mmCIF file of C-alpha atoms in Angstrom:
data_model
loop_
_atom_site.group_PDB
_atom_site.id
_atom_site.type_symbol
_atom_site.label_atom_id
_atom_site.label_comp_id
_atom_site.label_asym_id
_atom_site.label_seq_id
_atom_site.Cartn_x
_atom_site.Cartn_y
_atom_site.Cartn_z
ATOM 1 C CA PHE A 1 -13.711 3.658 -19.401
ATOM 2 C CA GLN A 2 -13.368 6.769 -21.548
ATOM 3 C CA LYS A 3 -17.087 7.469 -21.082
ATOM 4 C CA ARG A 4 -16.675 7.201 -17.331
ATOM 5 C CA MET A 5 -13.776 9.620 -17.477
ATOM 6 C CA GLU A 6 -16.016 12.187 -19.133
ATOM 7 C CA GLU A 7 -18.416 11.891 -16.184
ATOM 8 C CA LEU A 8 -15.736 12.717 -13.616
ATOM 9 C CA PRO A 9 -15.680 16.119 -11.970
ATOM 10 C CA LYS A 10 -13.197 18.527 -13.498
ATOM 11 C CA SER A 11 -9.709 18.887 -12.089
ATOM 12 C CA SER A 12 -9.434 21.123 -9.016
ATOM 13 C CA TYR A 13 -12.672 19.483 -7.852
ATOM 14 C CA GLY A 14 -14.716 22.479 -8.865
ATOM 15 C CA ALA A 15 -17.712 20.787 -10.514
ATOM 16 C CA LYS A 16 -20.771 19.340 -8.891
ATOM 17 C CA ALA A 17 -21.006 15.543 -9.180
ATOM 18 C CA GLU A 18 -24.080 13.922 -10.626
ATOM 19 C CA GLY A 19 -26.358 12.868 -7.805
ATOM 20 C CA SER A 20 -24.887 15.336 -5.326
ATOM 21 C CA VAL A 21 -27.166 16.593 -2.607
ATOM 22 C CA GLU A 22 -25.165 19.707 -1.785
ATOM 23 C CA ASP A 23 -24.409 22.497 -4.234
ATOM 24 C CA THR A 24 -20.871 23.120 -2.995
ATOM 25 C CA GLN A 25 -17.433 22.091 -4.217
ATOM 26 C CA PHE A 26 -17.020 18.454 -5.082
ATOM 27 C CA VAL A 27 -14.399 17.682 -2.475
ATOM 28 C CA SER A 28 -12.058 19.527 -0.178
ATOM 29 C CA SER A 29 -9.310 18.641 2.226
ATOM 30 C CA SER A 30 -11.845 18.554 5.066
ATOM 31 C CA SER A 31 -14.327 16.273 3.274
ATOM 32 C CA LEU A 32 -15.056 12.928 4.892
ATOM 33 C CA ARG A 33 -14.606 10.350 2.126
ATOM 34 C CA LEU A 34 -16.462 7.044 2.502
ATOM 35 C CA ILE A 35 -16.450 4.028 0.162
ATOM 36 C CA LEU A 36 -19.217 1.422 0.365
ATOM 37 C CA VAL A 37 -17.824 -2.096 -0.067
ATOM 38 C CA GLY A 38 -19.233 -5.611 0.213
ATOM 39 C CA LYS A 39 -20.922 -8.289 -1.842
ATOM 40 C CA SER A 40 -23.702 -7.502 -4.315
ATOM 41 C CA GLY A 41 -27.170 -7.254 -2.809
ATOM 42 C CA CYS A 42 -25.998 -6.541 0.735
ATOM 43 C CA GLY A 43 -27.544 -3.069 0.804
ATOM 44 C CA LYS A 44 -24.632 -0.773 -0.089
ATOM 45 C CA SER A 45 -26.745 1.677 -2.090
ATOM 46 C CA ALA A 46 -29.484 1.808 0.552
ATOM 47 C CA THR A 47 -26.815 2.411 3.187
ATOM 48 C CA GLY A 48 -25.423 5.292 1.156
ATOM 49 C CA ASN A 49 -28.909 6.788 0.959
ATOM 50 C CA SER A 50 -29.312 6.470 4.738
ATOM 51 C CA ILE A 51 -25.996 8.230 5.346
ATOM 52 C CA LEU A 52 -26.869 11.086 2.986
ATOM 53 C CA CYS A 53 -30.544 11.149 4.037
ATOM 54 C CA GLN A 54 -31.421 11.358 0.344
ATOM 55 C CA PRO A 55 -32.345 8.684 -2.268
ATOM 56 C CA VAL A 56 -29.339 9.509 -4.466
ATOM 57 C CA PHE A 57 -28.316 5.897 -5.208
ATOM 58 C CA GLU A 58 -30.669 3.500 -6.965
ATOM 59 C CA SER A 59 -31.744 0.849 -4.494
ATOM 60 C CA ARG A 60 -34.365 -1.821 -5.081
ATOM 61 C CA LEU A 61 -34.899 -5.549 -4.737
ATOM 62 C CA ALA A 62 -33.603 -7.323 -7.850
ATOM 63 C CA ALA A 63 -32.254 -10.706 -8.924
ATOM 64 C CA GLN A 64 -29.054 -9.074 -10.190
ATOM 65 C CA ALA A 65 -26.904 -6.214 -8.974
ATOM 66 C CA VAL A 66 -28.615 -2.849 -9.485
ATOM 67 C CA THR A 67 -25.442 -0.746 -9.279
ATOM 68 C CA ARG A 68 -23.556 -1.202 -12.552
ATOM 69 C CA LYS A 69 -20.767 1.326 -12.091
ATOM 70 C CA CYS A 70 -19.203 3.399 -9.337
ATOM 71 C CA LYS A 71 -21.260 6.412 -8.382
ATOM 72 C CA VAL A 72 -20.498 9.317 -6.089
ATOM 73 C CA ALA A 73 -22.751 11.615 -4.096
ATOM 74 C CA LYS A 74 -22.237 14.006 -1.244
ATOM 75 C CA GLY A 75 -23.987 15.660 1.604
ATOM 76 C CA MET A 76 -23.343 17.377 4.908
ATOM 77 C CA TRP A 77 -23.093 16.250 8.504
ATOM 78 C CA ASN A 78 -22.669 18.792 11.288
ATOM 79 C CA GLY A 79 -21.160 21.292 8.847
ATOM 80 C CA ARG A 80 -18.748 18.832 7.243
ATOM 81 C CA ASN A 81 -18.876 17.664 3.626
ATOM 82 C CA ILE A 82 -19.403 13.913 3.223
ATOM 83 C CA LEU A 83 -18.391 12.206 -0.007
ATOM 84 C CA VAL A 84 -19.873 8.711 -0.512
ATOM 85 C CA VAL A 85 -18.775 6.339 -3.286
ATOM 86 C CA ASP A 86 -21.100 3.437 -4.124
ATOM 87 C CA THR A 87 -19.518 0.447 -5.848
ATOM 88 C CA PRO A 88 -20.684 -2.248 -8.306
ATOM 89 C CA SER A 89 -19.860 -5.957 -8.082
ATOM 90 C CA ILE A 90 -16.068 -5.678 -7.815
ATOM 91 C CA PHE A 91 -15.962 -7.659 -4.592
ATOM 92 C CA GLU A 92 -17.240 -10.939 -6.045
ATOM 93 C CA ALA A 93 -15.121 -14.025 -6.720
ATOM 94 C CA LYS A 94 -16.145 -13.924 -10.398
ATOM 95 C CA ALA A 95 -15.112 -10.282 -10.841
ATOM 96 C CA GLN A 96 -11.878 -10.865 -12.727
ATOM 97 C CA ASP A 97 -12.393 -9.354 -16.188
ATOM 98 C CA GLN A 98 -11.341 -6.077 -17.808
ATOM 99 C CA GLU A 99 -14.568 -4.390 -16.738
ATOM 100 C CA MET A 100 -13.569 -5.091 -13.134
ATOM 101 C CA TYR A 101 -10.299 -3.186 -13.601
ATOM 102 C CA ASP A 102 -12.249 -0.332 -15.218
ATOM 103 C CA ASP A 103 -14.567 -0.218 -12.191
ATOM 104 C CA ILE A 104 -11.679 -0.320 -9.719
ATOM 105 C CA GLY A 105 -9.858 2.421 -11.599
ATOM 106 C CA HIS A 106 -13.034 4.503 -11.562
ATOM 107 C CA CYS A 107 -13.475 3.950 -7.815
ATOM 108 C CA TYR A 108 -9.921 5.133 -7.156
ATOM 109 C CA LEU A 109 -10.478 8.231 -9.272
ATOM 110 C CA LEU A 110 -13.692 9.140 -7.455
ATOM 111 C CA SER A 111 -12.195 8.734 -3.986
ATOM 112 C CA ALA A 112 -8.646 10.042 -4.546
ATOM 113 C CA PRO A 113 -6.498 10.944 -2.679
ATOM 114 C CA GLY A 114 -8.006 8.171 -0.551
ATOM 115 C CA PRO A 115 -10.922 7.284 1.753
ATOM 116 C CA HIS A 116 -11.085 7.988 5.437
ATOM 117 C CA VAL A 117 -13.385 4.999 5.931
ATOM 118 C CA LEU A 118 -14.360 1.834 4.077
ATOM 119 C CA LEU A 119 -17.886 0.859 5.069
ATOM 120 C CA LEU A 120 -18.111 -2.930 4.742
ATOM 121 C CA VAL A 121 -21.809 -3.656 4.404
ATOM 122 C CA THR A 122 -23.356 -6.999 5.341
ATOM 123 C CA GLN A 123 -26.865 -8.089 6.278
ATOM 124 C CA LEU A 124 -27.487 -8.871 9.919
ATOM 125 C CA GLY A 125 -27.668 -12.636 10.427
ATOM 126 C CA HIS A 126 -26.520 -13.421 6.880
ATOM 127 C CA PHE A 127 -22.721 -13.252 6.908
ATOM 128 C CA THR A 128 -21.991 -15.977 4.346
ATOM 129 C CA ALA A 129 -19.070 -17.375 2.375
ATOM 130 C CA GLN A 130 -19.765 -14.642 -0.210
ATOM 131 C CA ASP A 131 -19.139 -12.036 2.474
ATOM 132 C CA THR A 132 -15.870 -13.749 3.350
ATOM 133 C CA VAL A 133 -14.847 -13.582 -0.297
ATOM 134 C CA ALA A 134 -15.812 -9.904 -0.342
ATOM 135 C CA VAL A 135 -13.520 -9.233 2.627
ATOM 136 C CA ARG A 136 -10.616 -10.816 0.784
ATOM 137 C CA ARG A 137 -11.482 -8.855 -2.341
ATOM 138 C CA VAL A 138 -11.401 -5.624 -0.320
ATOM 139 C CA LYS A 139 -7.814 -6.476 0.595
ATOM 140 C CA GLU A 140 -6.999 -7.283 -3.035
ATOM 141 C CA VAL A 141 -8.540 -4.054 -4.316
ATOM 142 C CA PHE A 142 -7.253 -1.638 -1.678
ATOM 143 C CA GLY A 143 -4.479 -3.509 0.116
ATOM 144 C CA GLU A 144 -4.406 -5.319 3.443
ATOM 145 C CA GLY A 145 -3.628 -2.066 5.272
ATOM 146 C CA ALA A 146 -7.076 -0.769 4.353
ATOM 147 C CA MET A 147 -8.575 -2.957 7.091
ATOM 148 C CA LYS A 148 -7.395 -0.332 9.601
ATOM 149 C CA HIS A 149 -9.993 1.968 8.039
ATOM 150 C CA VAL A 150 -12.907 -0.502 7.878
ATOM 151 C CA VAL A 151 -16.183 -0.135 9.744
ATOM 152 C CA VAL A 152 -18.621 -3.046 9.451
ATOM 153 C CA ILE A 153 -22.208 -1.958 8.749
ATOM 154 C CA PHE A 154 -24.975 -4.415 9.619
ATOM 155 C CA THR A 155 -28.114 -3.662 7.622
ATOM 156 C CA HIS A 156 -31.581 -4.798 8.753
ATOM 157 C CA LYS A 157 -30.856 -3.688 12.324
ATOM 158 C CA GLU A 158 -34.622 -3.725 12.845
ATOM 159 C CA ASP A 159 -34.451 -7.537 12.891
ATOM 160 C CA LEU A 160 -32.861 -7.300 16.339
ATOM 161 C CA GLU A 161 -36.145 -5.865 17.664
ATOM 162 C CA ASP A 162 -35.318 -5.228 21.334
ATOM 163 C CA GLY A 163 -31.996 -7.093 21.174
ATOM 164 C CA SER A 164 -28.534 -5.587 21.396
ATOM 165 C CA LEU A 165 -26.142 -5.481 18.430
ATOM 166 C CA ASP A 166 -23.227 -5.785 20.858
ATOM 167 C CA GLU A 167 -24.721 -8.982 22.270
ATOM 168 C CA TYR A 168 -25.356 -10.317 18.769
ATOM 169 C CA VAL A 169 -21.759 -9.702 17.706
ATOM 170 C CA GLY A 170 -20.322 -10.962 20.979
ATOM 171 C CA ASN A 171 -22.344 -14.182 20.960
ATOM 172 C CA THR A 172 -22.203 -15.090 17.273
ATOM 173 C CA ASP A 173 -20.929 -18.558 16.415
ATOM 174 C CA ASN A 174 -19.945 -17.386 12.928
ATOM 175 C CA HIS A 175 -16.161 -17.658 13.165
ATOM 176 C CA SER A 176 -15.533 -15.724 9.950
ATOM 177 C CA LEU A 177 -17.609 -12.821 11.233
ATOM 178 C CA ARG A 178 -15.892 -12.860 14.600
ATOM 179 C CA SER A 179 -12.525 -12.837 12.875
ATOM 180 C CA LEU A 180 -13.555 -9.870 10.718
ATOM 181 C CA ILE A 181 -14.767 -7.888 13.728
ATOM 182 C CA GLN A 182 -11.464 -8.515 15.487
ATOM 183 C CA GLU A 183 -9.436 -7.631 12.397
ATOM 184 C CA CYS A 184 -11.112 -4.248 11.975
ATOM 185 C CA GLY A 185 -10.741 -3.283 15.627
ATOM 186 C CA LYS A 186 -14.321 -4.084 16.712
ATOM 187 C CA ARG A 187 -15.662 -1.172 14.681
ATOM 188 C CA TYR A 188 -19.249 -1.854 13.677
ATOM 189 C CA CYS A 189 -22.659 -0.244 13.560
ATOM 190 C CA GLY A 190 -26.228 -1.268 12.741
ATOM 191 C CA LEU A 191 -28.562 0.495 10.323
ATOM 192 C CA ASN A 192 -32.223 0.260 9.512
ATOM 193 C CA ASN A 193 -32.252 1.585 5.957
ATOM 194 C CA GLN A 194 -36.018 2.037 6.129
ATOM 195 C CA ALA A 195 -35.728 4.441 9.057
ATOM 196 C CA THR A 196 -36.830 8.047 8.741
ATOM 197 C CA GLY A 197 -36.914 11.131 10.920
ATOM 198 C CA GLU A 198 -35.562 10.857 14.449
ATOM 199 C CA GLU A 199 -34.623 7.174 14.123
ATOM 200 C CA GLN A 200 -32.592 7.895 11.002
ATOM 201 C CA ARG A 201 -30.836 10.812 12.683
ATOM 202 C CA GLU A 202 -30.030 8.801 15.825
ATOM 203 C CA GLN A 203 -28.546 5.859 13.963
ATOM 204 C CA LEU A 204 -26.489 8.220 11.796
ATOM 205 C CA GLU A 205 -25.161 9.863 14.956
ATOM 206 C CA LYS A 206 -24.048 6.447 16.217
ATOM 207 C CA LEU A 207 -22.328 5.680 12.911
ATOM 208 C CA MET A 208 -20.561 9.028 12.870
ATOM 209 C CA ALA A 209 -19.404 8.427 16.439
ATOM 210 C CA VAL A 210 -17.714 5.212 15.299
ATOM 211 C CA VAL A 211 -16.265 7.006 12.267
ATOM 212 C CA GLY A 212 -15.046 9.853 14.474
ATOM 213 C CA LYS A 213 -13.232 7.460 16.811
ATOM 214 C CA LEU A 214 -11.640 5.750 13.797
ATOM 215 C CA GLU A 215 -10.412 9.114 12.534
ATOM 216 C CA ARG A 216 -8.959 9.957 15.949
ATOM 217 C CA ASP A 217 -7.249 6.577 16.158
ATOM 218 C CA ASN A 218 -5.748 7.197 12.712
ATOM 219 C CA GLN A 219 -4.840 10.799 13.660
ATOM 220 C CA SER A 220 -7.313 12.082 11.046
ATOM 221 C CA SER A 221 -5.275 10.540 8.230
ATOM 222 C CA PHE A 222 -7.060 8.915 5.310
ATOM 223 C CA TYR A 223 -6.052 5.631 3.724
ATOM 224 C CA THR A 224 -3.918 5.889 0.626
ATOM 225 C CA ASN A 225 -1.485 3.883 -1.487
ATOM 226 C CA ASP A 226 0.515 4.217 -4.702
ATOM 227 C CA LEU A 227 -2.524 3.700 -6.906
ATOM 228 C CA PHE A 228 -4.451 6.484 -5.168
ATOM 229 C CA HIS A 229 -1.453 8.719 -5.880
ATOM 230 C CA ASP A 230 -1.504 7.657 -9.543
ATOM 231 C CA ALA A 231 -5.253 8.291 -9.706
ATOM 232 C CA GLU A 232 -4.883 11.757 -8.227
ATOM 233 C CA MET A 233 -2.083 12.654 -10.645
ATOM 234 C CA PHE A 234 -4.023 11.275 -13.605
ATOM 235 C CA ARG A 235 -7.158 13.184 -12.674
ATOM 236 C CA ARG A 236 -5.411 16.412 -11.808
ATOM 237 C CA ASP A 237 -2.583 16.624 -14.337
ATOM 238 C CA GLY A 238 -3.482 14.086 -17.026
ATOM 239 C CA ASP A 239 0.084 12.762 -16.823
ATOM 240 C CA SER A 240 -0.845 9.528 -18.625
ATOM 241 C CA THR A 241 -3.421 8.158 -21.051
ATOM 242 C CA PRO A 242 -6.477 6.159 -19.843
ATOM 243 C CA GLU A 243 -4.786 3.009 -21.171
ATOM 244 C CA GLU A 244 -1.628 3.731 -19.178
ATOM 245 C CA TYR A 245 -3.647 4.459 -16.060
ATOM 246 C CA LEU A 246 -5.625 1.214 -16.394
ATOM 247 C CA ALA A 247 -2.380 -0.711 -16.875
ATOM 248 C CA LYS A 248 -1.226 0.732 -13.529
ATOM 249 C CA VAL A 249 -4.532 -0.322 -11.970
ATOM 250 C CA GLN A 250 -4.153 -3.913 -13.151
ATOM 251 C CA ALA A 251 -0.495 -4.129 -12.119
ATOM 252 C CA HIS A 252 -1.281 -2.736 -8.674
ATOM 253 C CA ILE A 253 -4.159 -5.146 -8.051
ATOM 254 C CA GLU A 254 -2.122 -8.136 -9.187
ATOM 255 C CA LYS A 255 0.709 -7.101 -6.853
ATOM 256 C CA GLN A 256 -1.681 -6.823 -3.925
ATOM 257 C CA LYS A 257 -3.054 -10.285 -4.718
ATOM 258 C CA GLN A 258 0.462 -11.686 -4.717
ATOM 259 C CA ASP A 259 1.296 -9.931 -1.446
ATOM 260 C CA LEU A 260 -1.786 -11.511 0.150
ATOM 261 C CA LYS A 261 -0.724 -14.947 -1.064
ATOM 262 C CA VAL A 262 2.728 -14.535 0.442
ATOM 263 C CA THR A 263 1.279 -13.325 3.739
ATOM 264 C CA GLY A 264 -1.267 -16.147 3.801
ATOM 265 C CA SER A 265 1.323 -18.810 3.013
ATOM 266 C CA HIS A 266 3.551 -17.568 5.817
ATOM 267 C CA TRP A 267 0.631 -17.510 8.270
ATOM 268 C CA ALA A 268 -0.466 -21.027 7.292
ATOM 269 C CA SER A 269 3.020 -22.458 7.742
ATOM 270 C CA LYS A 270 3.318 -20.931 11.216
ATOM 271 C CA ALA A 271 -0.149 -22.180 12.167
ATOM 272 C CA LEU A 272 0.636 -25.712 11.068
ATOM 273 C CA HIS A 273 3.891 -25.711 13.006
ATOM 274 C CA ARG A 274 2.150 -24.568 16.173
ATOM 275 C CA VAL A 275 -0.604 -27.189 16.128
ATOM 276 C CA LYS A 276 1.351 -30.207 14.874
ATOM 277 C CA ASN A 277 1.320 -31.735 18.367
ATOM 278 C CA HIS A 278 -2.249 -30.739 19.155
ATOM 279 C CA SER A 279 -5.523 -32.480 18.482
ATOM 280 C CA LEU A 280 -6.841 -33.212 15.008
ATOM 281 C CA TYR A 281 -9.838 -31.030 15.823
ATOM 282 C CA ILE A 282 -7.693 -27.898 16.057
ATOM 283 C CA TYR A 283 -5.942 -28.802 12.810
ATOM 284 C CA ILE A 284 -9.192 -29.274 10.928
ATOM 285 C CA TYR A 285 -10.567 -26.022 12.328
ATOM 286 C CA ILE A 286 -7.575 -24.051 11.005
ATOM 287 C CA TYR A 287 -7.914 -25.688 7.601
ATOM 288 C CA ILE A 288 -11.604 -24.825 7.333
ATOM 289 C CA TYR A 289 -10.956 -21.259 8.468
ATOM 290 C CA MET A 290 -8.171 -20.756 5.936
ATOM 291 C CA TYR A 291 -10.193 -22.366 3.166
ATOM 292 C CA CYS A 292 -13.083 -19.968 3.796
ATOM 293 C CA CYS A 293 -10.838 -16.913 3.980
ATOM 294 C CA SER A 294 -8.589 -17.652 1.032
ATOM 295 C CA GLU A 295 -8.962 -18.528 -2.607
ATOM 296 C CA ASP A 296 -5.229 -19.203 -2.736
ATOM 297 C CA ILE A 297 -4.830 -22.721 -4.149
ATOM 298 C CA TYR A 298 -1.337 -23.020 -2.679
ATOM 299 C CA ILE A 299 -2.581 -22.423 0.872
ATOM 300 C CA ASN A 300 -5.444 -24.877 0.484
ATOM 301 C CA LYS A 301 -3.137 -27.599 -0.860
ATOM 302 C CA LEU A 302 -0.687 -26.960 1.971
ATOM 303 C CA LEU A 303 -3.405 -27.333 4.577
ATOM 304 C CA LEU A 304 -5.057 -30.321 2.947
ATOM 305 C CA SER A 305 -1.901 -32.317 2.210
ATOM 306 C CA PRO A 306 -1.853 -34.318 5.520
ATOM 307 C CA PHE A 307 -5.322 -35.670 4.691
ATOM 308 C CA ILE A 308 -4.472 -36.739 1.110
#
């Protein structure tokens, strides 16, 4: 973690970040801050390159995750600075070790005082159980309130050919995907990360239109929480040691996990009460949905108990 700290831009945001595509200040109050989130291999780095119109993030087909640590790059769109943070595999079920907390702490430092948008990347037609886990991990890492700032990015838009993304989303029988789209206010966009020239510009315009509406809905406020405040203070004033900062990171993440468990347990209890006089089909459906969306053992036992 200390090595990563040395790679951070200096306080007051005056230094150029490695991989930047614009030779201006690192960040300003008017910068649009975006964080790429999602499971490994979904195309986060390629999406970042499409947004910046530059190959600043390493992106290639590989058996294992290519991005090993958080990276930041920036560009311009219609005269506005764009700051993009690419993330490693911190949204996987197995990401529970000390390196994960280092990566999360690094992500917070790079995007402090907080992102305007979380771009949740998934491949068109391949929203799997791993994606569902990634959604839950986003809530654990940033807090459930961060979903108000999520835009879903479907990569491989070219697979639609002449089809409509709206029709695809509206007609999908993937209940987890439909739930996600509803939860994030039906904010989504498709990208062909192989596009160039006019096609690349047009799809970026569509994405920025979605982002712009999200900003208006949120009254131009970015998402923040206590840990983003700690990260900003640590980076700006050095008010604690790296060890103290990482301890805050771990405590914050564990608290958010616990908050999600409490919320999920309450939701499950209400759901069970509502359907107790309905058909077994509805009951089984709710159990399967909750099992896919939660790794909380308590919730799963609660839902499964009538069948044991």
